[in-house]
PDB file of C-alpha atoms in Angstrom:
ATOM      1  CA  UNK A   1     -74.319  22.765-199.624  1.00 77.00           C
ATOM      2  CA  UNK A   2     -74.398  18.604-199.362  1.00 84.00           C
ATOM      3  CA  UNK A   3     -78.140  19.118-199.294  1.00 84.00           C
ATOM      4  CA  UNK A   4     -77.848  21.449-203.251  1.00 84.00           C
ATOM      5  CA  UNK A   5     -75.032  18.981-204.359  1.00 87.00           C
ATOM      6  CA  UNK A   6     -77.539  16.157-204.341  1.00 91.00           C
ATOM      7  CA  UNK A   7     -80.299  18.312-205.543  1.00 89.00           C
ATOM      8  CA  UNK A   8     -78.307  19.402-208.734  1.00 90.00           C
ATOM      9  CA  UNK A   9     -77.569  15.526-209.197  1.00 95.00           C
ATOM     10  CA  UNK A  10     -81.254  14.747-209.021  1.00 95.00           C
ATOM     11  CA  UNK A  11     -81.629  17.527-211.543  1.00 95.00           C
ATOM     12  CA  UNK A  12     -78.824  16.204-213.965  1.00 96.00           C
ATOM     13  CA  UNK A  13     -80.608  12.663-213.541  1.00 96.00           C
ATOM     14  CA  UNK A  14     -84.112  14.041-214.733  1.00 96.00           C
ATOM     15  CA  UNK A  15     -82.550  15.615-217.286  1.00 96.00           C
ATOM     16  CA  UNK A  16     -80.712  12.171-218.604  1.00 96.00           C
ATOM     17  CA  UNK A  17     -84.228  10.524-218.417  1.00 95.00           C
ATOM     18  CA  UNK A  18     -85.847  13.038-220.219  1.00 94.00           C
ATOM     19  CA  UNK A  19     -83.839  13.252-223.065  1.00 94.00           C
ATOM     20  CA  UNK A  20     -83.971   8.993-222.944  1.00 94.00           C
ATOM     21  CA  UNK A  21     -88.057   9.734-223.112  1.00 92.00           C
ATOM     22  CA  UNK A  22     -87.840  11.445-226.312  1.00 91.00           C
ATOM     23  CA  UNK A  23     -86.411   7.980-228.186  1.00 90.00           C
ATOM     24  CA  UNK A  24     -88.263   5.499-226.300  1.00 91.00           C
ATOM     25  CA  UNK A  25     -90.949   3.149-227.167  1.00 90.00           C
ATOM     26  CA  UNK A  26     -93.797   2.526-225.314  1.00 90.00           C
ATOM     27  CA  UNK A  27     -92.903   0.181-222.471  1.00 91.00           C
ATOM     28  CA  UNK A  28     -89.760   2.154-221.952  1.00 93.00           C
ATOM     29  CA  UNK A  29     -91.527   5.310-222.005  1.00 94.00           C
ATOM     30  CA  UNK A  30     -93.968   4.180-219.242  1.00 94.00           C
ATOM     31  CA  UNK A  31     -90.704   3.464-216.870  1.00 94.00           C
ATOM     32  CA  UNK A  32     -88.909   6.505-217.627  1.00 95.00           C
ATOM     33  CA  UNK A  33     -92.209   8.937-216.977  1.00 95.00           C
ATOM     34  CA  UNK A  34     -92.445   6.962-213.273  1.00 95.00           C
ATOM     35  CA  UNK A  35     -88.797   7.785-212.879  1.00 95.00           C
ATOM     36  CA  UNK A  36     -89.283  11.201-213.766  1.00 96.00           C
ATOM     37  CA  UNK A  37     -92.276  11.344-211.409  1.00 97.00           C
ATOM     38  CA  UNK A  38     -90.025   9.867-208.739  1.00 96.00           C
ATOM     39  CA  UNK A  39     -87.170  12.566-209.376  1.00 96.00           C
ATOM     40  CA  UNK A  40     -89.694  15.617-209.311  1.00 96.00           C
ATOM     41  CA  UNK A  41     -90.818  14.751-205.848  1.00 96.00           C
ATOM     42  CA  UNK A  42     -87.385  13.942-204.826  1.00 95.00           C
ATOM     43  CA  UNK A  43     -86.421  17.599-206.121  1.00 93.00           C
ATOM     44  CA  UNK A  44     -89.494  19.032-204.377  1.00 92.00           C
ATOM     45  CA  UNK A  45     -88.548  17.629-201.126  1.00 91.00           C
ATOM     46  CA  UNK A  46     -84.875  18.658-201.420  1.00 87.00           C
ATOM     47  CA  UNK A  47     -86.032  22.288-202.429  1.00 85.00           C
ATOM     48  CA  UNK A  48     -88.127  22.375-199.306  1.00 84.00           C
ATOM     49  CA  UNK A  49     -85.337  20.769-197.238  1.00 85.00           C
ATOM     50  CA  UNK A  50     -82.808  23.636-198.232  1.00 80.00           C
ATOM     51  CA  UNK A  51     -85.472  26.058-198.223  1.00 77.00           C
ATOM     52  CA  UNK A  52     -86.293  26.170-194.534  1.00 77.00           C
ATOM     53  CA  UNK A  53     -82.835  26.480-193.135  1.00 76.00           C
ATOM     54  CA  UNK A  54     -81.938  29.154-195.716  1.00 73.00           C
ATOM     55  CA  UNK A  55     -85.205  31.024-194.040  1.00 74.00           C
ATOM     56  CA  UNK A  56     -84.235  30.779-190.791  1.00 75.00           C
ATOM     57  CA  UNK A  57     -80.126  31.388-190.876  1.00 74.00           C
ATOM     58  CA  UNK A  58     -79.750  33.722-194.131  1.00 76.00           C
ATOM     59  CA  UNK A  59     -83.045  35.349-194.360  1.00 78.00           C
ATOM     60  CA  UNK A  60     -81.628  38.806-195.388  1.00 79.00           C
ATOM     61  CA  UNK A  61     -79.452  37.342-197.615  1.00 80.00           C
ATOM     62  CA  UNK A  62     -82.311  35.733-199.570  1.00 79.00           C
ATOM     63  CA  UNK A  63     -84.464  38.337-199.311  1.00 81.00           C
ATOM     64  CA  UNK A  64     -81.380  40.783-200.790  1.00 82.00           C
ATOM     65  CA  UNK A  65     -81.327  37.946-203.726  1.00 82.00           C
ATOM     66  CA  UNK A  66     -84.815  37.687-204.188  1.00 81.00           C
ATOM     67  CA  UNK A  67     -85.188  41.390-205.031  1.00 86.00           C
ATOM     68  CA  UNK A  68     -82.650  41.360-207.824  1.00 86.00           C
ATOM     69  CA  UNK A  69     -84.241  40.835-211.093  1.00 90.00           C
ATOM     70  CA  UNK A  70     -83.558  37.858-213.246  1.00 89.00           C
ATOM     71  CA  UNK A  71     -82.306  35.964-210.022  1.00 87.00           C
ATOM     72  CA  UNK A  72     -84.258  32.973-209.477  1.00 84.00           C
ATOM     73  CA  UNK A  73     -85.264  30.710-206.393  1.00 80.00           C
ATOM     74  CA  UNK A  74     -82.500  27.941-207.249  1.00 82.00           C
ATOM     75  CA  UNK A  75     -80.154  30.624-208.174  1.00 84.00           C
ATOM     76  CA  UNK A  76     -80.843  32.287-204.468  1.00 82.00           C
ATOM     77  CA  UNK A  77     -80.815  28.908-202.887  1.00 80.00           C
ATOM     78  CA  UNK A  78     -77.716  27.949-204.470  1.00 81.00           C
ATOM     79  CA  UNK A  79     -75.822  31.253-203.575  1.00 82.00           C
ATOM     80  CA  UNK A  80     -77.316  31.087-200.130  1.00 79.00           C
ATOM     81  CA  UNK A  81     -75.792  27.533-199.330  1.00 77.00           C
ATOM     82  CA  UNK A  82     -72.380  27.781-201.036  1.00 79.00           C
ATOM     83  CA  UNK A  83     -71.944  31.372-200.036  1.00 81.00           C
ATOM     84  CA  UNK A  84     -73.009  31.932-196.629  1.00 78.00           C
ATOM     85  CA  UNK A  85     -70.615  35.032-196.692  1.00 82.00           C
ATOM     86  CA  UNK A  86     -73.029  37.162-198.795  1.00 78.00           C
ATOM     87  CA  UNK A  87     -73.638  40.264-196.914  1.00 77.00           C
ATOM     88  CA  UNK A  88     -70.692  39.896-194.424  1.00 82.00           C
ATOM     89  CA  UNK A  89     -67.910  40.555-197.023  1.00 84.00           C
ATOM     90  CA  UNK A  90     -67.454  43.098-199.957  1.00 84.00           C
ATOM     91  CA  UNK A  91     -67.779  42.719-203.252  1.00 82.00           C
ATOM     92  CA  UNK A  92     -63.949  42.393-203.906  1.00 85.00           C
ATOM     93  CA  UNK A  93     -63.626  39.928-201.203  1.00 86.00           C
ATOM     94  CA  UNK A  94     -66.503  37.668-202.697  1.00 83.00           C
ATOM     95  CA  UNK A  95     -65.289  37.919-206.207  1.00 84.00           C
ATOM     96  CA  UNK A  96     -61.917  36.342-204.668  1.00 84.00           C
ATOM     97  CA  UNK A  97     -63.724  34.039-202.884  1.00 84.00           C
ATOM     98  CA  UNK A  98     -65.555  32.540-205.640  1.00 81.00           C
ATOM     99  CA  UNK A  99     -62.086  32.910-208.010  1.00 81.00           C
ATOM    100  CA  UNK A 100     -63.398  35.462-210.566  1.00 82.00           C
ATOM    101  CA  UNK A 101     -61.442  38.563-209.083  1.00 74.00           C
ATOM    102  CA  UNK A 102     -58.756  39.473-211.875  1.00 75.00           C
ATOM    103  CA  UNK A 103     -55.585  38.909-210.152  1.00 72.00           C
ATOM    104  CA  UNK A 104     -51.904  39.195-211.432  1.00 71.00           C
ATOM    105  CA  UNK A 105     -50.661  36.130-212.343  1.00 70.00           C
ATOM    106  CA  UNK A 106     -46.916  37.405-212.424  1.00 70.00           C
ATOM    107  CA  UNK A 107     -43.971  35.163-212.092  1.00 71.00           C
ATOM    108  CA  UNK A 108     -39.977  35.805-212.705  1.00 67.00           C
ATOM    109  CA  UNK A 109     -39.072  39.278-214.141  1.00 68.00           C
TER     110      UNK A 109
END
């Protein structure tokens, strides 16, 4: 999970630098492109560092998520890293775990 958090931070930094590039002058643009290149390398390294353990320990869950149309590599890595319980718990239990289950919030009478 720590690796996914850091990956998300790197992606956020990449987006910010990409936005800066749109409004930068020539000299600043060279610096920004250099930073973008470094961030791309870092993100690729994190993808590999995350993907290898997921392949080793959560292969079944990864294969199942990969088979769902519209679920890409990043979503698969995020879900398997954040929810290793996938495939072990039922849909209602997973819904409660991630906080999307509709639960009554009654109080008082």
